[in-house]
């Protein structure tokens, strides 16, 4: 019996020192907070559990995400927001030299992450064939259009390292499910002959950054998410326990039908389950 299971018999959150919490579909959907999410996370924080918010959505900067969470009632240090853009920039910085020119495609979170990693972000309107980039960091952005995707394809065809923040096929909004960054990456892939390096969930770089921000051990950290193919699979890959909450793309039947190796350790309707005995 693991310590997680034993502690969960009292109160689920008591078995952990830290939480890596997804945002889209778990804390909010578009401009609306998910019912019971804010008060449940506040209770966890009051109990001394540390929380970082890790998102595959690279469109916003960590400061913008923290301000948005503050408006919902969650006071969050910017250092406790970890994005796939940061994970992507960290990967590029490891592969390329300082101040390397990197094409930044996506929302404001992408170029900022590159700057913070010591790289030189190049916007699409600044891209020039005579001064090529060495890498591309492609993330979601509501304003990303054909011209942006074409520049990614041109850079990749010229030999640039192609890094995608994530390949989520969909994005939950207050109006329903919309195409995600995976759809945009797929459009580029149809024009090139290589696959991108993906750093967001379910890959481990985003979880590695999250654990560093928390300062907790993997065995004492709980991942919370609403997607089996990203949040839950990523937790399993990183060797971390996970809680699946209903309300996103996947349903109970999907959980039941998932490969046992990548099923969540815990399942619940919403985040109130953190403060209940887990059967």
Backbone as CSV, one residue per row, in Angstrom:
resi,resn,N_x,N_y,N_z,CA_x,CA_y,CA_z,C_x,C_y,C_z
1,UNK,0.849,-1.195,0.000,0.000,0.000,0.000,0.883,1.242,0.000
2,UNK,0.629,2.191,-0.878,1.422,3.415,-0.928,0.974,4.386,0.149
3,UNK,1.829,5.336,0.478,1.466,6.360,1.461,0.309,7.194,0.955
4,UNK,0.231,7.378,-0.377,-0.873,8.152,-0.941,-2.207,7.505,-0.611
5,UNK,-2.294,6.199,-0.815,-3.546,5.499,-0.583,-3.917,5.522,0.892
6,UNK,-2.929,5.316,1.743,-3.218,5.307,3.169,-3.738,6.655,3.637
7,UNK,-3.072,7.744,3.218,-3.502,9.066,3.644,-4.841,9.445,3.040
8,UNK,-5.096,8.964,1.811,-6.329,9.324,1.139,-7.551,8.785,1.864
9,UNK,-7.367,7.790,2.734,-8.501,7.268,3.480,-9.032,8.314,4.468
10,UNK,-8.167,9.262,4.848,-8.657,10.337,5.688,-9.148,11.476,4.811
11,UNK,-8.223,12.170,4.182,-8.543,13.290,3.301,-7.540,13.236,2.152
12,UNK,-8.009,13.268,0.942,-7.150,13.036,-0.217,-5.929,13.945,-0.225
13,UNK,-6.117,15.226,0.021,-5.017,16.172,-0.099,-3.959,15.972,0.985
14,UNK,-4.311,15.300,2.093,-3.353,15.079,3.168,-2.191,14.193,2.746
15,UNK,-2.358,13.462,1.660,-1.296,12.579,1.216,-0.218,13.249,0.395
16,UNK,-0.313,14.588,0.233,0.608,15.282,-0.674,1.092,16.605,-0.090
17,UNK,2.304,16.983,-0.505,2.878,18.276,-0.120,2.668,19.330,-1.198
18,UNK,2.482,18.878,-2.443,2.346,19.816,-3.545,1.355,19.331,-4.588
19,UNK,0.810,20.278,-5.329,-0.146,19.990,-6.394,0.302,20.685,-7.673
20,UNK,0.315,19.948,-8.768,0.513,20.526,-10.100,-0.866,20.546,-10.749
21,UNK,-1.451,21.728,-10.847,-2.841,21.856,-11.272,-2.937,22.413,-12.688
22,UNK,-3.669,21.719,-13.531,-3.971,22.221,-14.864,-4.908,23.426,-14.737
23,UNK,-5.016,24.216,-15.792,-5.857,25.411,-15.758,-7.100,25.273,-16.639
24,UNK,-6.905,25.217,-17.967,-8.049,25.126,-18.879,-8.845,23.859,-18.607
25,UNK,-10.113,24.021,-18.227,-10.972,22.886,-17.969,-10.970,22.406,-16.541
26,UNK,-9.992,22.866,-15.736,-9.920,22.468,-14.326,-10.212,23.648,-13.411
27,UNK,-9.526,24.776,-13.632,-9.764,25.980,-12.835,-10.744,26.909,-13.546
28,UNK,-10.613,27.016,-14.866,-11.538,27.866,-15.620,-11.806,27.278,-16.996
29,UNK,-12.908,27.743,-17.570,-13.225,27.455,-18.972,-13.476,28.783,-19.639
30,UNK,-12.545,29.213,-20.483,-12.662,30.532,-21.080,-12.605,31.602,-20.008
31,UNK,-13.673,32.379,-19.888,-13.713,33.472,-18.909,-14.474,33.110,-17.638
32,UNK,-14.810,31.845,-17.465,-15.603,31.441,-16.315,-14.846,30.440,-15.456
33,UNK,-14.929,30.624,-14.124,-14.311,29.676,-13.204,-15.105,28.374,-13.188
34,UNK,-14.410,27.261,-13.079,-15.070,25.966,-12.932,-15.686,25.898,-11.532
35,UNK,-16.922,25.476,-11.395,-17.558,25.407,-10.079,-16.724,24.636,-9.059
36,UNK,-16.585,25.214,-7.881,-15.910,24.624,-6.712,-14.385,24.615,-6.813
37,UNK,-13.815,25.031,-7.941,-12.367,24.935,-8.108,-11.621,25.920,-7.212
38,UNK,-12.030,27.188,-7.235,-11.302,28.219,-6.492,-11.324,27.948,-4.999
39,UNK,-12.498,27.713,-4.435,-12.578,27.494,-2.989,-11.850,26.219,-2.564
40,UNK,-11.846,25.200,-3.407,-11.151,23.960,-3.069,-9.643,24.157,-3.053
41,UNK,-9.123,24.913,-4.010,-7.685,25.178,-4.043,-7.263,26.098,-2.903
42,UNK,-8.099,27.065,-2.567,-7.800,27.932,-1.426,-7.730,27.123,-0.136
43,UNK,-8.600,26.152,0.015,-8.583,25.303,1.202,-7.305,24.472,1.257
44,UNK,-6.870,23.994,0.098,-5.624,23.230,0.055,-4.436,24.096,0.448
45,UNK,-4.408,25.315,-0.056,-3.331,26.245,0.301,-3.354,26.570,1.793
46,UNK,-4.536,26.733,2.340,-4.670,27.025,3.773,-4.163,25.866,4.626
47,UNK,-4.237,24.665,4.078,-3.760,23.485,4.793,-2.254,23.280,4.649
48,UNK,-1.587,24.199,3.937,-0.138,24.135,3.795,0.354,23.398,2.568
49,UNK,-0.547,23.024,1.686,-0.145,22.352,0.453,0.250,23.401,-0.578
50,UNK,1.390,23.215,-1.211,1.851,24.146,-2.236,1.221,23.797,-3.585
51,UNK,0.902,24.814,-4.363,0.235,24.600,-5.646,0.943,25.389,-6.740
52,UNK,1.243,24.736,-7.848,1.669,25.435,-9.053,0.644,25.140,-10.136
53,UNK,0.488,26.087,-11.023,-0.486,25.970,-12.094,0.275,25.782,-13.391
54,UNK,0.144,24.595,-13.976,0.894,24.236,-15.172,-0.064,24.108,-16.341
55,UNK,0.221,24.843,-17.397,-0.687,24.844,-18.537,0.032,24.618,-19.848
56,UNK,-0.609,23.864,-20.719,-0.110,23.691,-22.080,-0.398,24.906,-22.947
57,UNK,-1.305,25.767,-22.507,-1.664,26.965,-23.263,-0.546,27.994,-23.128
58,UNK,0.144,28.243,-24.228,1.307,29.132,-24.198,0.974,30.560,-24.597
59,UNK,-0.291,30.882,-24.756,-0.651,32.189,-25.303,-0.422,33.321,-24.310
60,UNK,-0.667,33.087,-23.028,-0.516,34.140,-22.025,0.834,34.048,-21.330
61,UNK,1.301,35.184,-20.814,2.501,35.186,-19.987,2.130,34.705,-18.594
62,UNK,3.107,34.221,-17.799,2.801,33.830,-16.422,2.176,34.964,-15.612
63,UNK,2.611,36.210,-15.841,2.033,37.339,-15.113,0.569,37.539,-15.482
64,UNK,0.240,37.360,-16.764,-1.149,37.483,-17.199,-2.010,36.384,-16.598
65,UNK,-1.471,35.169,-16.545,-2.208,34.062,-15.942,-2.429,34.320,-14.455
66,UNK,-1.375,34.783,-13.765,-1.507,35.060,-12.337,-2.538,36.150,-12.078
67,UNK,-2.560,37.186,-12.919,-3.542,38.259,-12.765,-4.953,37.745,-13.013
68,UNK,-5.099,36.854,-13.975,-6.416,36.276,-14.273,-6.898,35.422,-13.111
69,UNK,-5.989,34.628,-12.542,-6.354,33.813,-11.392,-6.705,34.687,-10.193
70,UNK,-5.984,35.785,-10.033,-6.281,36.720,-8.940,-7.692,37.282,-9.081
71,UNK,-8.096,37.568,-10.318,-9.442,38.081,-10.547,-10.509,37.040,-10.207
72,UNK,-10.139,35.762,-10.301,-11.067,34.688,-9.951,-11.093,34.419,-8.451
73,UNK,-10.127,35.022,-7.716,-10.080,34.826,-6.277,-8.889,34.022,-5.794
74,UNK,-7.968,33.676,-6.689,-6.764,32.928,-6.330,-5.548,33.843,-6.433
75,UNK,-4.937,34.148,-5.305,-3.732,34.975,-5.308,-2.534,34.064,-5.550
76,UNK,-1.904,34.208,-6.718,-0.867,33.270,-7.142,0.414,34.023,-7.481
77,UNK,1.556,33.663,-6.877,2.828,34.259,-7.291,3.127,33.895,-8.745
78,UNK,3.714,34.815,-9.465,4.040,34.544,-10.863,4.945,33.314,-10.984
79,UNK,5.803,33.102,-9.991,6.709,31.953,-10.027,5.983,30.625,-9.914
80,UNK,4.704,30.660,-9.540,3.928,29.426,-9.406,3.009,29.202,-10.602
81,UNK,3.289,29.898,-11.687,2.630,29.630,-12.959,3.700,29.116,-13.924
82,UNK,3.512,27.910,-14.416,4.488,27.292,-15.312,3.782,26.981,-16.626
83,UNK,4.340,27.471,-17.715,3.699,27.292,-19.021,4.553,26.432,-19.949
84,UNK,3.901,25.889,-20.958,4.631,25.100,-21.946,5.574,25.964,-22.773
85,UNK,5.289,27.270,-22.849,6.220,28.170,-23.537,7.547,28.230,-22.787
86,UNK,7.497,28.262,-21.455,8.723,28.256,-20.657,9.489,26.955,-20.847
87,UNK,8.752,25.838,-20.859,9.407,24.544,-21.073,10.057,24.496,-22.451
88,UNK,9.367,25.047,-23.458,9.917,25.066,-24.805,11.153,25.942,-24.919
89,UNK,11.099,27.119,-24.301,12.237,28.024,-24.335,13.442,27.407,-23.624
90,UNK,13.190,26.728,-22.522,14.270,26.060,-21.787,14.922,24.988,-22.654
91,UNK,14.110,24.246,-23.398,14.640,23.204,-24.279,15.486,23.817,-25.391
92,UNK,14.982,24.884,-26.015,15.726,25.529,-27.098,17.052,26.085,-26.573
93,UNK,17.017,26.689,-25.386,18.238,27.264,-24.810,19.294,26.196,-24.561
94,UNK,18.860,24.981,-24.228,19.805,23.889,-24.016,20.430,23.417,-25.320
95,UNK,19.687,23.542,-26.423,20.153,23.057,-27.718,20.894,24.119,-28.527
96,UNK,20.588,25.382,-28.297,21.171,26.478,-29.082,21.949,27.425,-28.171
97,UNK,22.809,28.228,-28.744,23.622,29.140,-27.965,22.842,30.335,-27.443
98,UNK,23.426,31.056,-26.467,22.787,32.260,-25.935,22.507,33.275,-27.039
99,UNK,21.380,33.961,-26.924,20.950,35.005,-27.857,20.651,34.484,-29.259
100,UNK,20.515,33.169,-29.407,20.158,32.610,-30.711,18.812,33.160,-31.159
101,UNK,18.697,33.376,-32.459,17.451,33.896,-33.025,16.443,32.755,-33.164
102,UNK,15.272,32.952,-32.540,14.248,31.911,-32.533,12.925,32.527,-32.983
103,UNK,12.321,31.931,-34.009,11.015,32.400,-34.468,9.973,32.106,-33.398
104,UNK,9.257,33.142,-32.955,8.251,33.019,-31.897,6.863,33.108,-32.510
105,UNK,6.127,32.004,-32.456,4.773,31.965,-33.002,3.806,31.591,-31.881
106,UNK,2.784,32.419,-31.688,1.823,32.186,-30.619,1.474,33.487,-29.934
107,UNK,0.928,33.369,-28.716,0.581,34.547,-27.944,1.785,35.180,-27.288
108,UNK,1.576,36.229,-26.466,2.688,36.953,-25.827,3.569,36.081,-24.942
109,UNK,3.034,34.967,-24.459,3.831,34.105,-23.593,5.019,33.476,-24.284
110,UNK,4.961,33.332,-25.604,6.049,32.671,-26.331,7.300,33.550,-26.418
111,UNK,7.223,34.774,-26.943,8.440,35.591,-27.008,9.002,35.927,-25.628
112,UNK,8.123,36.127,-24.628,8.617,36.434,-23.285,9.423,35.269,-22.725
113,UNK,8.935,34.057,-22.913,9.660,32.885,-22.418,11.031,32.773,-23.079
114,UNK,11.095,33.090,-24.368,12.381,33.042,-25.070,13.343,34.090,-24.522
115,UNK,12.839,35.284,-24.278,13.684,36.348,-23.716,14.217,35.939,-22.352
116,UNK,13.345,35.390,-21.509,13.751,34.998,-20.163,14.783,33.872,-20.187
117,UNK,14.783,33.086,-21.265,15.745,31.990,-21.396,17.046,32.442,-22.046
118,UNK,17.185,33.746,-22.313,18.415,34.271,-22.891,18.503,34.165,-24.395
119,UNK,17.361,33.965,-25.045,17.315,33.843,-26.494,16.758,35.111,-27.125
120,UNK,16.851,35.219,-28.437,16.357,36.393,-29.155,15.106,36.019,-29.935
121,UNK,13.925,36.409,-29.437,12.705,36.078,-30.172,12.572,36.897,-31.448
122,UNK,12.152,36.248,-32.510,11.921,36.912,-33.793,10.450,36.746,-34.130
123,UNK,9.727,37.856,-34.227,8.316,37.784,-34.601,8.187,37.497,-36.087
124,UNK,7.036,37.023,-36.478,6.811,36.660,-37.878,7.050,37.841,-38.800
125,UNK,6.589,39.035,-38.396,6.754,40.210,-39.253,8.216,40.649,-39.368
126,UNK,9.086,40.105,-38.496,10.511,40.439,-38.539,11.335,39.387,-39.271
127,UNK,10.721,38.260,-39.598,11.457,37.164,-40.219,11.925,37.546,-41.620
128,UNK,13.217,37.238,-41.910,13.789,37.556,-43.222,14.651,36.398,-43.692
129,UNK,14.513,35.979,-44.938,15.323,34.867,-45.452,16.820,35.121,-45.356
130,UNK,17.242,36.385,-45.418,18.678,36.689,-45.399,19.258,36.607,-43.997
131,UNK,18.415,36.541,-42.982,18.874,36.474,-41.597,18.072,35.380,-40.898
132,UNK,18.363,34.112,-41.197,17.513,33.003,-40.753,17.557,32.759,-39.244
133,UNK,16.535,32.091,-38.775,16.467,31.694,-37.366,17.039,30.290,-37.233
134,UNK,17.488,29.944,-36.011,18.041,28.609,-35.785,16.992,27.662,-35.210
135,UNK,15.891,28.212,-34.729,14.849,27.381,-34.136,13.512,28.092,-34.229
136,UNK,12.452,27.318,-34.034,11.088,27.840,-33.992,10.431,27.338,-32.720
137,UNK,9.773,28.230,-31.986,8.947,27.825,-30.860,7.513,28.176,-31.216
138,UNK,6.703,27.137,-31.433,5.321,27.332,-31.865,4.361,26.997,-30.738
139,UNK,3.558,28.000,-30.342,2.549,27.801,-29.311,1.213,28.367,-29.753
140,UNK,0.210,28.160,-28.916,-1.126,28.640,-29.257,-1.210,30.163,-29.140
141,UNK,-1.991,30.742,-30.027,-2.315,32.162,-29.979,-3.604,32.381,-30.732
142,UNK,-4.520,33.127,-30.148,-5.823,33.328,-30.794,-5.703,34.037,-32.131
143,UNK,-4.618,34.787,-32.329,-4.450,35.549,-33.571,-3.527,34.864,-34.575
144,UNK,-3.087,33.654,-34.282,-2.204,32.950,-35.211,-2.957,32.663,-36.516
145,UNK,-2.343,33.019,-37.625,-2.987,32.844,-38.922,-2.104,32.140,-39.930
146,UNK,-2.551,32.160,-41.180,-1.837,31.453,-42.233,-0.412,31.940,-42.382
147,UNK,-0.193,33.250,-42.318,1.148,33.803,-42.483,2.095,33.267,-41.426
148,UNK,1.629,33.156,-40.195,2.453,32.618,-39.116,2.834,31.165,-39.394
149,UNK,1.844,30.375,-39.772,2.101,28.964,-40.034,3.031,28.783,-41.228
150,UNK,2.887,29.641,-42.229,3.772,29.564,-43.390,5.216,29.846,-42.999
151,UNK,5.433,30.838,-42.139,6.805,31.163,-41.709,7.420,30.021,-40.912
152,UNK,6.595,29.335,-40.097,7.100,28.159,-39.385,7.564,27.117,-40.407
153,UNK,6.736,26.851,-41.399,7.086,25.864,-42.420,8.363,26.252,-43.160
154,UNK,8.487,27.521,-43.530,9.690,27.968,-44.252,10.943,27.763,-43.386
155,UNK,10.848,28.110,-42.103,12.006,27.977,-41.214,12.389,26.511,-41.023
156,UNK,11.396,25.650,-40.849,11.675,24.224,-40.670,12.281,23.636,-41.935
157,UNK,11.761,24.033,-43.084,12.314,23.556,-44.355,13.762,24.007,-44.532
158,UNK,14.114,25.124,-43.918,15.487,25.639,-44.018,16.418,25.010,-42.986
159,UNK,15.872,24.122,-42.143,16.716,23.415,-41.187,16.603,23.852,-39.747
160,UNK,15.689,24.748,-39.422,15.541,25.218,-38.046,14.972,24.122,-37.152
161,UNK,15.420,24.082,-35.915,14.866,23.188,-34.905,13.419,23.601,-34.645
162,UNK,12.502,22.654,-34.708,11.074,22.953,-34.544,10.592,22.401,-33.210
163,UNK,10.187,23.299,-32.322,9.690,22.917,-31.000,8.247,23.392,-30.856
164,UNK,7.363,22.479,-30.522,5.959,22.816,-30.285,5.692,22.796,-28.787
165,UNK,5.012,23.826,-28.307,4.719,23.872,-26.870,3.792,22.738,-26.466
166,UNK,2.897,22.346,-27.348,1.992,21.237,-27.086,1.277,20.880,-28.378
167,UNK,0.634,19.736,-28.358,-0.141,19.323,-29.529,-1.563,18.942,-29.115
168,UNK,-2.120,19.658,-28.152,-3.522,19.445,-27.784,-4.396,19.747,-28.993
169,UNK,-5.210,18.804,-29.371,-6.043,19.001,-30.553,-7.178,19.974,-30.312
170,UNK,-7.599,20.118,-29.048,-8.727,20.997,-28.729,-8.417,21.889,-27.544
171,UNK,-9.246,22.930,-27.389,-9.112,23.881,-26.289,-10.509,24.183,-25.744
172,UNK,-10.775,23.907,-24.441,-12.101,24.193,-23.893,-12.311,25.687,-23.691
173,UNK,-13.467,26.196,-24.088,-13.836,27.593,-23.875,-15.215,27.646,-23.249
174,UNK,-15.651,28.857,-22.867,-16.975,28.991,-22.263,-18.100,28.682,-23.246
175,UNK,-17.801,28.681,-24.547,-18.811,28.395,-25.567,-18.775,26.953,-26.054
176,UNK,-17.720,26.231,-25.694,-17.592,24.854,-26.146,-16.140,24.500,-26.410
177,UNK,-15.923,23.519,-27.239,-14.572,23.046,-27.539,-14.112,23.635,-28.867
178,UNK,-12.928,24.254,-28.851,-12.374,24.893,-30.043,-11.074,24.194,-30.450
179,UNK,-10.598,24.396,-31.703,-9.320,23.807,-32.113,-8.168,24.328,-31.256
180,UNK,-7.279,23.436,-30.877,-6.135,23.803,-30.058,-4.860,23.927,-30.865
181,UNK,-3.732,24.017,-30.150,-2.450,24.205,-30.826,-2.091,23.009,-31.691
182,UNK,-2.581,21.823,-31.312,-2.293,20.647,-32.121,-2.820,20.770,-33.536
183,UNK,-3.956,21.450,-33.684,-4.506,21.661,-35.023,-3.598,22.563,-35.843
184,UNK,-3.005,23.577,-35.186,-2.105,24.499,-35.873,-0.780,23.813,-36.220
185,UNK,-0.281,23.010,-35.292,0.943,22.252,-35.559,0.706,21.271,-36.696
186,UNK,-0.472,20.651,-36.718,-0.800,19.709,-37.776,-0.812,20.366,-39.149
187,UNK,-1.260,21.619,-39.199,-1.268,22.331,-40.478,0.154,22.520,-41.004
188,UNK,1.085,22.842,-40.108,2.479,22.994,-40.523,3.060,21.640,-40.928
189,UNK,2.734,20.619,-40.149,3.288,19.282,-40.429,2.910,18.793,-41.821
190,UNK,1.762,19.246,-42.319,1.348,18.831,-43.662,2.233,19.433,-44.745
191,UNK,3.033,20.442,-44.387,3.880,21.108,-45.377,5.360,20.791,-45.211
192,UNK,5.733,20.053,-44.161,7.145,19.736,-43.916,7.293,18.228,-43.753
193,UNK,8.535,17.768,-43.713,8.774,16.325,-43.645,9.418,15.889,-42.332
194,UNK,9.297,16.708,-41.272,9.820,16.331,-39.954,8.734,16.568,-38.909
195,UNK,8.873,15.888,-37.782,7.965,16.091,-36.654,8.583,17.078,-35.674
196,UNK,7.757,17.856,-34.979,8.316,18.785,-33.988,8.706,18.075,-32.707
197,UNK,9.594,18.687,-31.948,9.861,18.271,-30.577,8.751,18.875,-29.723
198,UNK,8.047,18.057,-28.970,6.934,18.536,-28.152,7.356,18.533,-26.686
199,UNK,7.177,19.679,-26.002,7.652,19.801,-24.623,6.531,19.868,-23.595
200,UNK,5.313,20.166,-24.048,4.199,20.255,-23.110,3.676,18.880,-22.727
201,UNK,2.660,18.857,-21.900,2.046,17.595,-21.503,1.593,16.825,-22.750
202,UNK,1.802,15.521,-22.800,2.203,14.617,-21.723,3.705,14.408,-21.584
203,UNK,4.512,15.213,-22.234,5.960,15.076,-22.112,6.423,15.678,-20.788
204,UNK,7.600,15.271,-20.347,8.010,15.568,-18.971,8.588,16.961,-18.701
205,UNK,9.104,17.724,-19.689,9.725,19.006,-19.337,8.845,19.936,-18.509
206,UNK,7.547,20.009,-18.808,6.670,20.896,-18.051,6.513,20.413,-16.615
207,UNK,6.493,19.107,-16.417,6.395,18.563,-15.056,7.696,18.781,-14.290
208,UNK,8.817,18.664,-14.981,10.108,18.907,-14.332,10.184,20.331,-13.797
209,UNK,9.765,21.321,-14.618,9.770,22.708,-14.173,8.806,22.919,-13.016
210,UNK,7.678,22.236,-13.048,6.667,22.392,-12.005,7.178,21.891,-10.656
211,UNK,7.833,20.747,-10.657,8.355,20.186,-9.408,9.451,21.082,-8.837
212,UNK,10.270,21.656,-9.705,11.299,22.595,-9.239,10.644,23.802,-8.588
213,UNK,9.584,24.336,-9.201,8.889,25.492,-8.635,8.252,25.162,-7.294
214,UNK,7.763,23.940,-7.147,7.129,23.526,-5.892,8.154,23.237,-4.807
215,UNK,9.272,22.652,-5.184,10.245,22.224,-4.194,9.807,20.972,-3.462
216,UNK,9.016,20.133,-4.126,8.518,18.903,-3.510,9.097,17.690,-4.223
217,UNK,8.950,16.532,-3.588,9.368,15.294,-4.214,8.278,14.764,-5.128
218,UNK,8.681,14.012,-6.139,7.707,13.465,-7.085,6.670,12.604,-6.375
219,UNK,7.123,11.821,-5.373,6.211,10.905,-4.697,5.237,11.625,-3.771
220,UNK,5.444,12.928,-3.548,4.551,13.698,-2.668,3.853,14.813,-3.439
221,UNK,3.775,14.651,-4.751,3.162,15.669,-5.603,2.011,15.054,-6.391
222,UNK,0.878,15.738,-6.399,-0.320,15.269,-7.094,-0.571,16.127,-8.332
223,UNK,-0.784,15.486,-9.459,-1.149,16.173,-10.694,-2.669,16.147,-10.830
224,UNK,-3.264,17.306,-11.119,-4.708,17.386,-11.330,-4.966,17.815,-12.764
225,UNK,-5.841,17.082,-13.456,-6.140,17.439,-14.835,-7.457,16.857,-15.300
226,UNK,-7.881,17.290,-16.480,-9.152,16.839,-17.043,-8.976,16.103,-18.366
227,UNK,-7.725,15.931,-18.792,-7.463,15.235,-20.063,-6.585,14.020,-19.807
228,UNK,-7.019,12.887,-20.323,-6.250,11.665,-20.163,-4.981,11.675,-20.999
229,UNK,-5.051,12.245,-22.210,-3.934,12.172,-23.149,-2.834,13.178,-22.860
230,UNK,-3.076,14.129,-21.976,-2.052,15.114,-21.630,-1.750,15.080,-20.134
231,UNK,-2.675,15.569,-19.307,-2.445,15.657,-17.865,-2.147,14.301,-17.233
232,UNK,-3.026,13.336,-17.470,-2.917,12.053,-16.783,-1.795,11.198,-17.353
233,UNK,-1.679,11.150,-18.675,-0.568,10.420,-19.285,0.765,11.038,-18.878
234,UNK,0.824,12.371,-18.834,2.063,13.033,-18.428,2.449,12.712,-17.001
235,UNK,1.467,12.660,-16.115,1.746,12.307,-14.720,2.295,10.889,-14.628
236,UNK,1.692,9.971,-15.382,2.167,8.587,-15.372,3.593,8.501,-15.909
237,UNK,3.875,9.246,-16.967,5.215,9.242,-17.556,6.251,9.779,-16.565
238,UNK,5.849,10.784,-15.782,6.765,11.386,-14.812,6.801,10.637,-13.491
239,UNK,5.984,9.591,-13.346,5.955,8.808,-12.120,5.216,9.481,-10.983
240,UNK,4.216,10.309,-11.320,3.480,11.066,-10.314,2.031,10.599,-10.232
241,UNK,1.442,10.694,-9.034,0.038,10.366,-8.851,-0.824,11.437,-9.512
242,UNK,-2.026,11.046,-9.961,-2.878,12.004,-10.643,-4.327,11.883,-10.197
243,UNK,-5.015,13.022,-10.296,-6.451,13.107,-10.027,-7.130,13.597,-11.298
244,UNK,-8.028,12.794,-11.838,-8.817,13.186,-12.996,-10.129,13.796,-12.514
245,UNK,-10.444,15.009,-12.993,-11.714,15.644,-12.664,-12.551,15.772,-13.929
246,UNK,-13.825,15.520,-13.787,-14.737,15.550,-14.919,-15.024,16.988,-15.329
247,UNK,-15.245,17.192,-16.616,-15.630,18.519,-17.068,-14.923,18.969,-18.322
248,UNK,-13.924,18.218,-18.753,-13.195,18.579,-19.955,-13.611,17.727,-21.137
249,UNK,-12.648,17.368,-21.942,-12.919,16.604,-23.159,-13.304,15.168,-22.837
250,UNK,-12.632,14.563,-21.855,-12.834,13.149,-21.576,-13.899,12.907,-20.518
251,UNK,-14.562,11.758,-20.646,-15.675,11.403,-19.768,-15.330,10.135,-18.991
252,UNK,-16.291,9.692,-18.159,-16.056,8.507,-17.328,-15.760,7.276,-18.191
253,UNK,-16.467,7.140,-19.298,-16.245,5.981,-20.164,-14.818,5.960,-20.712
254,UNK,-14.260,7.149,-20.964,-12.886,7.224,-21.450,-11.908,6.739,-20.387
255,UNK,-12.175,7.095,-19.126,-11.314,6.656,-18.030,-11.365,5.143,-17.905
256,UNK,-12.575,4.602,-17.936,-12.742,3.157,-17.795,-12.070,2.400,-18.933
257,UNK,-12.063,3.001,-20.126,-11.490,2.340,-21.280,-10.016,2.587,-21.497
258,UNK,-9.403,3.419,-20.655,-7.986,3.753,-20.821,-7.102,2.575,-20.459
259,UNK,-5.922,2.535,-21.043,-4.934,1.520,-20.687,-4.651,1.617,-19.191
260,UNK,-4.667,0.496,-18.469,-4.437,0.539,-17.021,-3.157,1.255,-16.613
261,UNK,-2.133,1.204,-17.460,-0.855,1.826,-17.112,-0.933,3.343,-17.067
262,UNK,-1.935,3.927,-17.736,-2.022,5.385,-17.783,-3.352,5.897,-17.224
263,UNK,-4.032,5.069,-16.455,-5.236,5.547,-15.798,-4.861,6.430,-14.613
264,UNK,-5.736,7.395,-14.258,-5.465,8.216,-13.075,-5.566,7.378,-11.810
265,UNK,-4.807,7.746,-10.789,-4.917,7.045,-9.510,-6.236,7.386,-8.824
266,UNK,-6.686,8.634,-9.001,-7.935,9.077,-8.388,-8.834,9.695,-9.456
267,UNK,-10.140,9.571,-9.275,-11.109,10.207,-10.156,-12.156,10.908,-9.302
268,UNK,-12.673,12.048,-9.797,-13.666,12.797,-9.035,-14.472,13.691,-9.963
269,UNK,-15.629,14.091,-9.492,-16.474,14.990,-10.269,-15.891,16.397,-10.302
270,UNK,-15.357,16.876,-9.166,-14.777,18.214,-9.098,-13.750,18.258,-7.970
271,UNK,-13.164,19.422,-7.743,-12.058,19.552,-6.796,-12.464,19.504,-5.329
272,UNK,-13.734,19.456,-5.036,-14.140,19.256,-3.641,-13.634,17.921,-3.108
273,UNK,-13.320,17.013,-4.008,-12.825,15.704,-3.613,-11.499,15.789,-2.861
274,UNK,-10.752,16.876,-3.030,-9.484,17.024,-2.334,-9.655,16.971,-0.821
275,UNK,-10.790,17.414,-0.347,-11.007,17.549,1.091,-12.001,16.517,1.624
276,UNK,-12.151,15.427,0.876,-13.025,14.339,1.296,-12.233,13.059,1.410
277,UNK,-12.766,12.111,2.164,-12.173,10.779,2.223,-12.359,10.132,0.864
278,UNK,-11.302,9.514,0.358,-11.376,8.901,-0.962,-11.615,7.414,-0.814
279,UNK,-12.717,6.928,-1.405,-13.056,5.501,-1.315,-12.188,4.715,-2.290
